[in-house]
Short mmCIF file of N, CA and C and ligand atoms in Angstrom, two decimals:
data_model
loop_
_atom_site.label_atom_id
_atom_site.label_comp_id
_atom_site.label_asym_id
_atom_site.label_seq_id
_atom_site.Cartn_x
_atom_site.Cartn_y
_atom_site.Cartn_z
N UNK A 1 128.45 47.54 135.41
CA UNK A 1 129.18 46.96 134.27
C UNK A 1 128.65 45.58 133.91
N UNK A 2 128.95 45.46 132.53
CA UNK A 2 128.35 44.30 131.74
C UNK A 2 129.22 42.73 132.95
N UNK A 3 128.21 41.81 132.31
CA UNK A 3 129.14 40.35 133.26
C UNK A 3 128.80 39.09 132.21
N UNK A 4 129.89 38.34 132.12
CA UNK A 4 129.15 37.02 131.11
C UNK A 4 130.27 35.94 132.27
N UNK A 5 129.36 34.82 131.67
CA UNK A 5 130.02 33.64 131.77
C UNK A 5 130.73 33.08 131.14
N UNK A 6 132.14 32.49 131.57
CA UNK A 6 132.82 31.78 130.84
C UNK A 6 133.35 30.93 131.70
N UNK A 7 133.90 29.41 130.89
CA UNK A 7 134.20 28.12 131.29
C UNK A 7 135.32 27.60 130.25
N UNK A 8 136.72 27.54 131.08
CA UNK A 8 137.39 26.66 130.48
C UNK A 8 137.02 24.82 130.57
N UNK A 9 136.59 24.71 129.50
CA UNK A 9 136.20 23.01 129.51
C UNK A 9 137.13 22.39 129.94
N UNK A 10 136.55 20.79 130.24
CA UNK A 10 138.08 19.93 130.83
C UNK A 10 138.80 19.85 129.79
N UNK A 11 139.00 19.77 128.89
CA UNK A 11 140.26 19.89 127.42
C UNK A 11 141.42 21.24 127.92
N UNK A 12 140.62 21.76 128.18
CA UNK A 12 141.49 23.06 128.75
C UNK A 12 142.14 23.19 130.03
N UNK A 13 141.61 22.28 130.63
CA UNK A 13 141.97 22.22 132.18
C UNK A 13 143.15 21.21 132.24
N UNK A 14 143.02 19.98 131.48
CA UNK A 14 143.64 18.88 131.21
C UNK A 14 144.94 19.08 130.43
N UNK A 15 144.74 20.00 129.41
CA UNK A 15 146.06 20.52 128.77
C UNK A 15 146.95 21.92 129.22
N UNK A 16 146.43 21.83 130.31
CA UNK A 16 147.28 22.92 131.31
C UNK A 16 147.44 24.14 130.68
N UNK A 17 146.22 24.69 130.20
CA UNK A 17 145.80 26.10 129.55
C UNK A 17 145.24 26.97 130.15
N UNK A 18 145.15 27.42 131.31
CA UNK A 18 144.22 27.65 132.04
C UNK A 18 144.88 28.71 132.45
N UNK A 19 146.29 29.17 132.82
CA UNK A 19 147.00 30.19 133.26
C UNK A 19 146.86 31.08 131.72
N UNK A 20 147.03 30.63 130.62
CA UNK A 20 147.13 31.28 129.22
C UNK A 20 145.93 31.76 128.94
N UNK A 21 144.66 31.37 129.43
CA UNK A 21 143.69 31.69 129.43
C UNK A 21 143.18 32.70 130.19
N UNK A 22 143.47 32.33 131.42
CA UNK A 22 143.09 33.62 132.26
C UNK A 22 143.91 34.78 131.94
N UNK A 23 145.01 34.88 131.58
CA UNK A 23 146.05 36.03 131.01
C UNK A 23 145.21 36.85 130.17
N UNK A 24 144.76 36.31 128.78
CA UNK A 24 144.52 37.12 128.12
C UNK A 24 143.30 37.80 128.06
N UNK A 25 142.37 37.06 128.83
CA UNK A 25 140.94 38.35 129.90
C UNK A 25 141.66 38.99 130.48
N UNK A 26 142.86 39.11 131.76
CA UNK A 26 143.44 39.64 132.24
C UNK A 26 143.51 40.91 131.53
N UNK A 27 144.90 40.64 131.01
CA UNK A 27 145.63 41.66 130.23
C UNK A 27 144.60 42.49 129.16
N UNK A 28 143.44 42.42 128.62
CA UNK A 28 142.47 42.75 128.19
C UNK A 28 142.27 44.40 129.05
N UNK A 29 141.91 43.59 130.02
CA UNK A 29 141.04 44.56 130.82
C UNK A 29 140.07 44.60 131.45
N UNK A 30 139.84 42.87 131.55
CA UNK A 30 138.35 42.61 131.94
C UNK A 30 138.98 41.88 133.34
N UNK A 31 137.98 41.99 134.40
CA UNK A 31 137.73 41.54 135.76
C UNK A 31 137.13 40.46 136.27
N UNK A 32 138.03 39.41 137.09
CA UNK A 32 137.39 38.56 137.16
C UNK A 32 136.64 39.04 138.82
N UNK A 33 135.35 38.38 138.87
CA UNK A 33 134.21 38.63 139.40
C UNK A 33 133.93 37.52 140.65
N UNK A 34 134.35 35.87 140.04
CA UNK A 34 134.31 34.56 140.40
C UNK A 34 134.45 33.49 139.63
N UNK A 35 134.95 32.34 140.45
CA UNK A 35 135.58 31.61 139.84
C UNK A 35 135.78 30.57 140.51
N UNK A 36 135.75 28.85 140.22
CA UNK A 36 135.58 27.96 140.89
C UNK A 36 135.93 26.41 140.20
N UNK A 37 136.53 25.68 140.56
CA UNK A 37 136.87 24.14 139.82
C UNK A 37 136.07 23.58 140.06
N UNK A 38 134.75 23.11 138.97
CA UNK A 38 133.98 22.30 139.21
C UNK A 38 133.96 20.74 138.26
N UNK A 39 133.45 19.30 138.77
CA UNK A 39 132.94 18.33 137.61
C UNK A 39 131.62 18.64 137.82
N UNK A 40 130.85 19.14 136.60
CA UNK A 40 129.85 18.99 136.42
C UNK A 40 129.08 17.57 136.48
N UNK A 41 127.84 17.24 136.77
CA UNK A 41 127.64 16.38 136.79
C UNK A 41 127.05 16.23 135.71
N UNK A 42 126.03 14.97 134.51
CA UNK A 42 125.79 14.86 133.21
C UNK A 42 124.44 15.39 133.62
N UNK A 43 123.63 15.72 134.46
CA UNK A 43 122.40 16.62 134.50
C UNK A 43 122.81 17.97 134.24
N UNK A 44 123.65 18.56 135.10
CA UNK A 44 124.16 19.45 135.20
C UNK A 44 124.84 20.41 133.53
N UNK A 45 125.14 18.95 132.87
CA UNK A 45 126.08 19.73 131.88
C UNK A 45 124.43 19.87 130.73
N UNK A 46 123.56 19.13 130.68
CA UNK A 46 122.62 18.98 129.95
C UNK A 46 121.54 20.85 130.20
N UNK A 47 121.97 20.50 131.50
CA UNK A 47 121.08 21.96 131.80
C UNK A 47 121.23 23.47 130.83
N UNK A 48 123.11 23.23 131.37
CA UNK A 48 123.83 24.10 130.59
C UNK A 48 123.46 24.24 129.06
N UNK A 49 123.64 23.30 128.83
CA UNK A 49 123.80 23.28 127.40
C UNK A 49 122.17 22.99 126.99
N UNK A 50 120.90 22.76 127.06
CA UNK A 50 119.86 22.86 126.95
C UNK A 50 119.35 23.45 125.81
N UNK A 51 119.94 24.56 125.41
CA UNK A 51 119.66 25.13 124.03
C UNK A 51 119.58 24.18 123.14
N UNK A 52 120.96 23.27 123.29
CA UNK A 52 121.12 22.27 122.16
C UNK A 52 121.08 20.98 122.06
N UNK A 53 119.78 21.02 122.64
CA UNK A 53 119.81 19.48 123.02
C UNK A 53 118.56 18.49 122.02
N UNK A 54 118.71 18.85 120.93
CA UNK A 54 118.06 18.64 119.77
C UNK A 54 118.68 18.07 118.62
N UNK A 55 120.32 18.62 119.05
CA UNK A 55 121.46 18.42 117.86
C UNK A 55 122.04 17.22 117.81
N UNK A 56 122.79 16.03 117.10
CA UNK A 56 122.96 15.16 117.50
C UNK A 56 124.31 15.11 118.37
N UNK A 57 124.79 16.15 118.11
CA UNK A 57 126.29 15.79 119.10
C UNK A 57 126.02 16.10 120.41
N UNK A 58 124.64 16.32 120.73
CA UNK A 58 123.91 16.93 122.22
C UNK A 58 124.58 16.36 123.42
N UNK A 59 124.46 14.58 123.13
CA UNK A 59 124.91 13.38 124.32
C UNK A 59 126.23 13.22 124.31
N UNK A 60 127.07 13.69 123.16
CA UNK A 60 128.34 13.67 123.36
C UNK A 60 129.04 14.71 123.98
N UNK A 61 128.34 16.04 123.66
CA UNK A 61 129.03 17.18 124.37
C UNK A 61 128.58 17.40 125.69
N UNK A 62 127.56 16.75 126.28
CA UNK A 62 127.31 17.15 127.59
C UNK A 62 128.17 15.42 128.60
N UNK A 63 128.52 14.60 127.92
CA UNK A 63 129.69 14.19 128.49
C UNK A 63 130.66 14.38 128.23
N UNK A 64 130.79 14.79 127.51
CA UNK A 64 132.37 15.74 127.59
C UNK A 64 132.43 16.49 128.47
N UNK A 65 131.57 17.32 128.59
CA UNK A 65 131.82 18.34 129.60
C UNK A 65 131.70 17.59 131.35
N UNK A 66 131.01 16.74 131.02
CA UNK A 66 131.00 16.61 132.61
C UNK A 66 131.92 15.78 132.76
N UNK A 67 133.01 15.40 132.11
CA UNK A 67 134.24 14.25 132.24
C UNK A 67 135.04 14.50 133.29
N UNK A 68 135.34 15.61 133.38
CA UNK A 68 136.75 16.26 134.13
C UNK A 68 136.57 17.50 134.58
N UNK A 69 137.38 17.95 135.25
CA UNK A 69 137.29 19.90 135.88
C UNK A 69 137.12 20.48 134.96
N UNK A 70 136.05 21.73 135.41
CA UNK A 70 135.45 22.66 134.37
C UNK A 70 136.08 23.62 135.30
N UNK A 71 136.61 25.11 134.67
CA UNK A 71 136.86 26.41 135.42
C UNK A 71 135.60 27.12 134.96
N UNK A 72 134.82 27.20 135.95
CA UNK A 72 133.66 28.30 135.96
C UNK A 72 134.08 29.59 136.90
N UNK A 73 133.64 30.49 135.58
CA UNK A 73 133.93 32.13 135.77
C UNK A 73 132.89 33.33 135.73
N UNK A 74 132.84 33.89 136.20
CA UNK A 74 132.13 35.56 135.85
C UNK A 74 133.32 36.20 135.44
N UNK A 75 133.13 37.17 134.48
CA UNK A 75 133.89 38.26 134.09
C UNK A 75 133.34 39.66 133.69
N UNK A 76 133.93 40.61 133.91
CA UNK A 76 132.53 41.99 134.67
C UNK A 76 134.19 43.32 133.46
N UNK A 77 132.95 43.74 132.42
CA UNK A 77 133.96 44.82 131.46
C UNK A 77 132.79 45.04 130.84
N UNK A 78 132.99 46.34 130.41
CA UNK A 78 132.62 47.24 129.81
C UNK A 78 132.72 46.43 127.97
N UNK A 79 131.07 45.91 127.62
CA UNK A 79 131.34 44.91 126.36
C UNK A 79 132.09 43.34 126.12
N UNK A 80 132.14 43.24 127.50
CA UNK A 80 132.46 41.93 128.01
C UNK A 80 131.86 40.26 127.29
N UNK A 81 130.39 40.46 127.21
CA UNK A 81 129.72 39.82 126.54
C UNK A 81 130.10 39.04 125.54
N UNK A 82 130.69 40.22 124.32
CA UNK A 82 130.61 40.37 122.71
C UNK A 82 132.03 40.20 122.77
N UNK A 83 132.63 41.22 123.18
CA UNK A 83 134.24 40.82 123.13
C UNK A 83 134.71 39.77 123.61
N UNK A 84 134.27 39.22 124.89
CA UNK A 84 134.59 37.63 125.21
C UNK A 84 134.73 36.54 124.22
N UNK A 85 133.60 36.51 123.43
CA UNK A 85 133.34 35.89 122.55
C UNK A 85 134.22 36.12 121.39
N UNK A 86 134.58 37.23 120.82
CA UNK A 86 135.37 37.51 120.30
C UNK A 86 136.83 36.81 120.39
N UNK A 87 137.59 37.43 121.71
CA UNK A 87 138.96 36.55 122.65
C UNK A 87 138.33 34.94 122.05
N UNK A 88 137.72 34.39 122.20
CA UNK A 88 137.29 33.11 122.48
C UNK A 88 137.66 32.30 120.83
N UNK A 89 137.11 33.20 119.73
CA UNK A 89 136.93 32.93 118.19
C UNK A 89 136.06 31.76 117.72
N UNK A 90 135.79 31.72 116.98
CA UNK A 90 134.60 31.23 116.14
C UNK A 90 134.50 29.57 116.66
N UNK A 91 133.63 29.06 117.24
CA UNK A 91 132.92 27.83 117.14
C UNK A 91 133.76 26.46 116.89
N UNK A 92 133.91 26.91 115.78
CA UNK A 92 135.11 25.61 114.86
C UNK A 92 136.34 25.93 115.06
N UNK A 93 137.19 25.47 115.74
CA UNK A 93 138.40 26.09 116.01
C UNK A 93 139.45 26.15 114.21
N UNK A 94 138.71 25.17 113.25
CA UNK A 94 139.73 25.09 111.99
C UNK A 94 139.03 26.88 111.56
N UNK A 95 137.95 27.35 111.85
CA UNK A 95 137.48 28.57 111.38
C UNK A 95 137.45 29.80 112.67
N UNK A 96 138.63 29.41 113.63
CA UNK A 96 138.56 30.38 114.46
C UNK A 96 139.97 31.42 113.86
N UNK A 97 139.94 32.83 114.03
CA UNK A 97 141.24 33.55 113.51
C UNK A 97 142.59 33.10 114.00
N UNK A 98 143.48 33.41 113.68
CA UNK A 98 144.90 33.43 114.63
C UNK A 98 144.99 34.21 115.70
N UNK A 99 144.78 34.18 116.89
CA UNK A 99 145.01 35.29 118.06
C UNK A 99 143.83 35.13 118.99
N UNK A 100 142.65 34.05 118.41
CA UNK A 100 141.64 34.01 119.40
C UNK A 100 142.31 32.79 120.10
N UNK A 101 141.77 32.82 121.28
CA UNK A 101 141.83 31.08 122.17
C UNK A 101 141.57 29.97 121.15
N UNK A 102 141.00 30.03 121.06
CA UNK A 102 140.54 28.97 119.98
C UNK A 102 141.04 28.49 118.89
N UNK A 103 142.08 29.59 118.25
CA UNK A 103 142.41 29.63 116.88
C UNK A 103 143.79 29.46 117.03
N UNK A 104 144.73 29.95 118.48
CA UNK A 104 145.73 29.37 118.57
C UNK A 104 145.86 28.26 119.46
N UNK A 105 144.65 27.73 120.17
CA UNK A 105 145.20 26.76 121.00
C UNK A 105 144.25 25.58 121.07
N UNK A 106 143.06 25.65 119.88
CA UNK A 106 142.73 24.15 119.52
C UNK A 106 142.47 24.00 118.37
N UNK A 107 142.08 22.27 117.92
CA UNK A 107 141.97 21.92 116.72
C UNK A 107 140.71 21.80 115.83
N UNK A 108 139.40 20.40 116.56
CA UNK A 108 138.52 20.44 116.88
C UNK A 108 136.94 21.03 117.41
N UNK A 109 136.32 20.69 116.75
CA UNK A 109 135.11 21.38 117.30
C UNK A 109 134.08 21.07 118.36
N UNK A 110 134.49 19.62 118.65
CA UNK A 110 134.09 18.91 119.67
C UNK A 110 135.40 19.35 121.22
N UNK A 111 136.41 19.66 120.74
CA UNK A 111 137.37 19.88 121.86
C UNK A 111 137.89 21.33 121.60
N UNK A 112 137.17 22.56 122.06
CA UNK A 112 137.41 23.69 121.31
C UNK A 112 137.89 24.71 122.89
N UNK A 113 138.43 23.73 124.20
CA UNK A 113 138.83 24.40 125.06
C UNK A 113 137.87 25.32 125.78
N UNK A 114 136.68 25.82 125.33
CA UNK A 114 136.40 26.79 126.13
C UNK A 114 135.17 27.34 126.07
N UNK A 115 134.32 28.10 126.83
CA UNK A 115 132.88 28.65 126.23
C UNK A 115 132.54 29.92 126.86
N UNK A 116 131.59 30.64 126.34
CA UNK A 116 131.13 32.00 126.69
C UNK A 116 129.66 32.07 126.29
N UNK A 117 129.31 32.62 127.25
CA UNK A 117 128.02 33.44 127.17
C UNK A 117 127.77 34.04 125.30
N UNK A 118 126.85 33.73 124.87
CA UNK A 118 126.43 34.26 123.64
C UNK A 118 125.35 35.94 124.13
N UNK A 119 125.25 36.05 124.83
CA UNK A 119 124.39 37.29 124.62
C UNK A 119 124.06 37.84 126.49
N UNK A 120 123.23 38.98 126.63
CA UNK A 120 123.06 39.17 127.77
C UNK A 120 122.21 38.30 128.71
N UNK A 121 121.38 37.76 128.08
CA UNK A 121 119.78 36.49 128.46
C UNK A 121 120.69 35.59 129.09
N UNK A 122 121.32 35.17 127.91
CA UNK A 122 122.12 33.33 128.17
C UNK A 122 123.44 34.17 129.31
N UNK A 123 124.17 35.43 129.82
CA UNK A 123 125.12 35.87 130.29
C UNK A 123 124.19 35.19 131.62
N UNK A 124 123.34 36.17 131.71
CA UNK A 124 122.15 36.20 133.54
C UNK A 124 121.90 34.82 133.79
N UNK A 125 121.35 33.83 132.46
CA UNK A 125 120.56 32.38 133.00
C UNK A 125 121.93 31.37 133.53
N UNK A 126 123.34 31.55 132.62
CA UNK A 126 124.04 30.82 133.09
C UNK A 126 125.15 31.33 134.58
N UNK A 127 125.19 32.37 134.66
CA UNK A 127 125.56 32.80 136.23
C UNK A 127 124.85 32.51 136.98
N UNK A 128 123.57 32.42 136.76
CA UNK A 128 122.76 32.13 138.13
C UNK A 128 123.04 30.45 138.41
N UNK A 129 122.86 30.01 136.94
CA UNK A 129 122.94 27.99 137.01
C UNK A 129 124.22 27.90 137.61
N UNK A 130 125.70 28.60 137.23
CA UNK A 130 126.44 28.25 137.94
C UNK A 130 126.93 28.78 139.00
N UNK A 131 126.53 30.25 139.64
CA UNK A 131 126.84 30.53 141.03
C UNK A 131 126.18 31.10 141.55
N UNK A 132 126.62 30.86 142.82
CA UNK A 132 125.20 31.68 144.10
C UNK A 132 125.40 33.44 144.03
N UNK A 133 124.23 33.79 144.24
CA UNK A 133 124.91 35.67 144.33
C UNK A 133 125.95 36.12 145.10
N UNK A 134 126.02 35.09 146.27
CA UNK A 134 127.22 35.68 147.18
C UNK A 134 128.42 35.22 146.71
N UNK A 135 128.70 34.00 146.09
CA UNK A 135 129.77 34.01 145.05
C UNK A 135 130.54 34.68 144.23
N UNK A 136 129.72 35.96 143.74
CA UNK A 136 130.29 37.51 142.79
C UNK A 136 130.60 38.30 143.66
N UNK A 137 131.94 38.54 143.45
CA UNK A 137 132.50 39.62 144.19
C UNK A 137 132.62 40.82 143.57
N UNK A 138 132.10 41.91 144.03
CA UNK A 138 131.85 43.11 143.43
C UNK A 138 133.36 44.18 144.52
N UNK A 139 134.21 44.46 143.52
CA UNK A 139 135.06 45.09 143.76
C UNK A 139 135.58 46.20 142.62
N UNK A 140 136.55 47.35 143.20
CA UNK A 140 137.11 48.26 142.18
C UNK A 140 138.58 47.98 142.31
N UNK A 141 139.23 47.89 141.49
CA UNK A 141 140.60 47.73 140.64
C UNK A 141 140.98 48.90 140.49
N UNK A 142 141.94 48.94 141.22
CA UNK A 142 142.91 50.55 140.90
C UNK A 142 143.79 50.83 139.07
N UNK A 143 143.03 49.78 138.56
CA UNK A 143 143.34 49.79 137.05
C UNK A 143 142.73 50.75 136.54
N UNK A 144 141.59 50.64 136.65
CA UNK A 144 139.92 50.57 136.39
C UNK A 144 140.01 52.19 135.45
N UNK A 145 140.46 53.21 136.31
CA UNK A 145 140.76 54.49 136.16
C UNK A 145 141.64 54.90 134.37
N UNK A 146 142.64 53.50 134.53
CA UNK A 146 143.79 53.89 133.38
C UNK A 146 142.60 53.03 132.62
N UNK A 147 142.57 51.78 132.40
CA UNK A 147 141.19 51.36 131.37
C UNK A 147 140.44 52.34 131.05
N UNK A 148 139.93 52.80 131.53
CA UNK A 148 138.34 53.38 131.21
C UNK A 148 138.41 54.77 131.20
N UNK A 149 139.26 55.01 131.37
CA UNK A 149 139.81 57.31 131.84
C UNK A 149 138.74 57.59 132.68
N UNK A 150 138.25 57.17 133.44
CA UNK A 150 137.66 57.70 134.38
C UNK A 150 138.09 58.14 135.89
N UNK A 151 137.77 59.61 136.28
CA UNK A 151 138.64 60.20 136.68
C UNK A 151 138.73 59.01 138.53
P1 LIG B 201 130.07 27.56 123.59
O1 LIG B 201 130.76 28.82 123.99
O2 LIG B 201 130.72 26.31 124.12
O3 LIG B 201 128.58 27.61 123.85
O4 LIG B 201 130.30 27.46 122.01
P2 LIG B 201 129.62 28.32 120.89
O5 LIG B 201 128.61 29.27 121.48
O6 LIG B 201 130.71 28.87 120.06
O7 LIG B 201 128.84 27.21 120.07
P3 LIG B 201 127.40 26.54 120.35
O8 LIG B 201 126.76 27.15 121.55
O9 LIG B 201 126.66 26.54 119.07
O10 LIG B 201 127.81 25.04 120.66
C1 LIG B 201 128.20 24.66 121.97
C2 LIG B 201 129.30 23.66 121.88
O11 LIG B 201 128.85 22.50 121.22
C3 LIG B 201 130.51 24.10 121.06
O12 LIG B 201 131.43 24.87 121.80
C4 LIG B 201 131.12 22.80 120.62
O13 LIG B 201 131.95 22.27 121.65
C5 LIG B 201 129.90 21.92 120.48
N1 LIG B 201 129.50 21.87 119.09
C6 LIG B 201 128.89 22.83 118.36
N2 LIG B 201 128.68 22.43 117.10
C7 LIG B 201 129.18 21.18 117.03
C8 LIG B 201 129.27 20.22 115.99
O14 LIG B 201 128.83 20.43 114.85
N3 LIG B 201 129.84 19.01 116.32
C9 LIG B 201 130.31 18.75 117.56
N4 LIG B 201 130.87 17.56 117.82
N5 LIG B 201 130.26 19.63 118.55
C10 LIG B 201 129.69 20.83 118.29
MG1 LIG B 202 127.12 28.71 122.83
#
């Protein structure tokens, strides 16, 4: 099964969102895999974010992120990836829908609570940056069966 990364930022950690968050991967259907309270350090958040480090809000968002506790996650579903991102909603939280994370529970695009894996490449490069292999716990969920109809 598919796996991406996701991270409640410190905005999210700080505004005590983090149970509301994990709920609605939960209740989804998707599995958490691993999971860990980290402060990134400002190398650390630069790494991460590396794609965009060209843009000018580059130095601001990689201290942001390394300000405060980050919740770093694996999450392991069938389209996990795409639909994560989806749960998550659009970028700009003023242009995220009603019902995504984003769209009901921030304002800002600099403080948008939360992040995900954009694709399968960036899913693999950022699990590895943030956890060791023995860190993923590979287990079956007696759910798993009613999700998926498999017998
Ligand atoms: P992540 O899941 O966090 O990677 O967000 P994303 O994939 O929806 O957006 P992207 O990777 O393009 O940007 C990463 C993060 O940079 C965003 O989540 C925002 O926090 C921040 N960001 C993106 N665009 C802007 C911008 O125009 N201004 C500011 N201040 N921050 C931005
Ligand atoms: Mg991104």
């Amino acid at each position: 099964l598919e796996r991406t990364f996701i991270a409640i930022k410190p905005d999210g950690v700080q505004r005590g969102l983090v149970s509301e968050i994990l709920s609605r991967f939960e209740r989804k259907g998707f599995k958490l895999v691993a999971i860990k309270l980290v402060v990134p350090s400002k190398e650390f958040a630069q790494k991460h974010y590396h794609d965009l480090k060209d843009r000018p809000f580059f130095n601001g968002l990689c201290d942001f992120l390394s300000s405060g506790p980050v919740l770093a996650m694996v999450w392991e579903g069938e389209g996990v990836i795409k639909y994560g991102r989806k749960l998550i909603g659009a970028t700009d939280p003023q242009k995220s829908e009603p019902g995504t994370i984003r769209g009901d529970l921030a304002v800002v695009v600099g403080r948008n609570i939360i992040h995900g894996s954009d694709g399968p490449e960036t899913a693999k490069a950022e699990i590895a940056l943030w956890f060791e292999p023995r860190d993923l716990v590979s287990y079956t969920s007696n759910e798993e069966k009613w999700i998926y109809g498999v017998n």
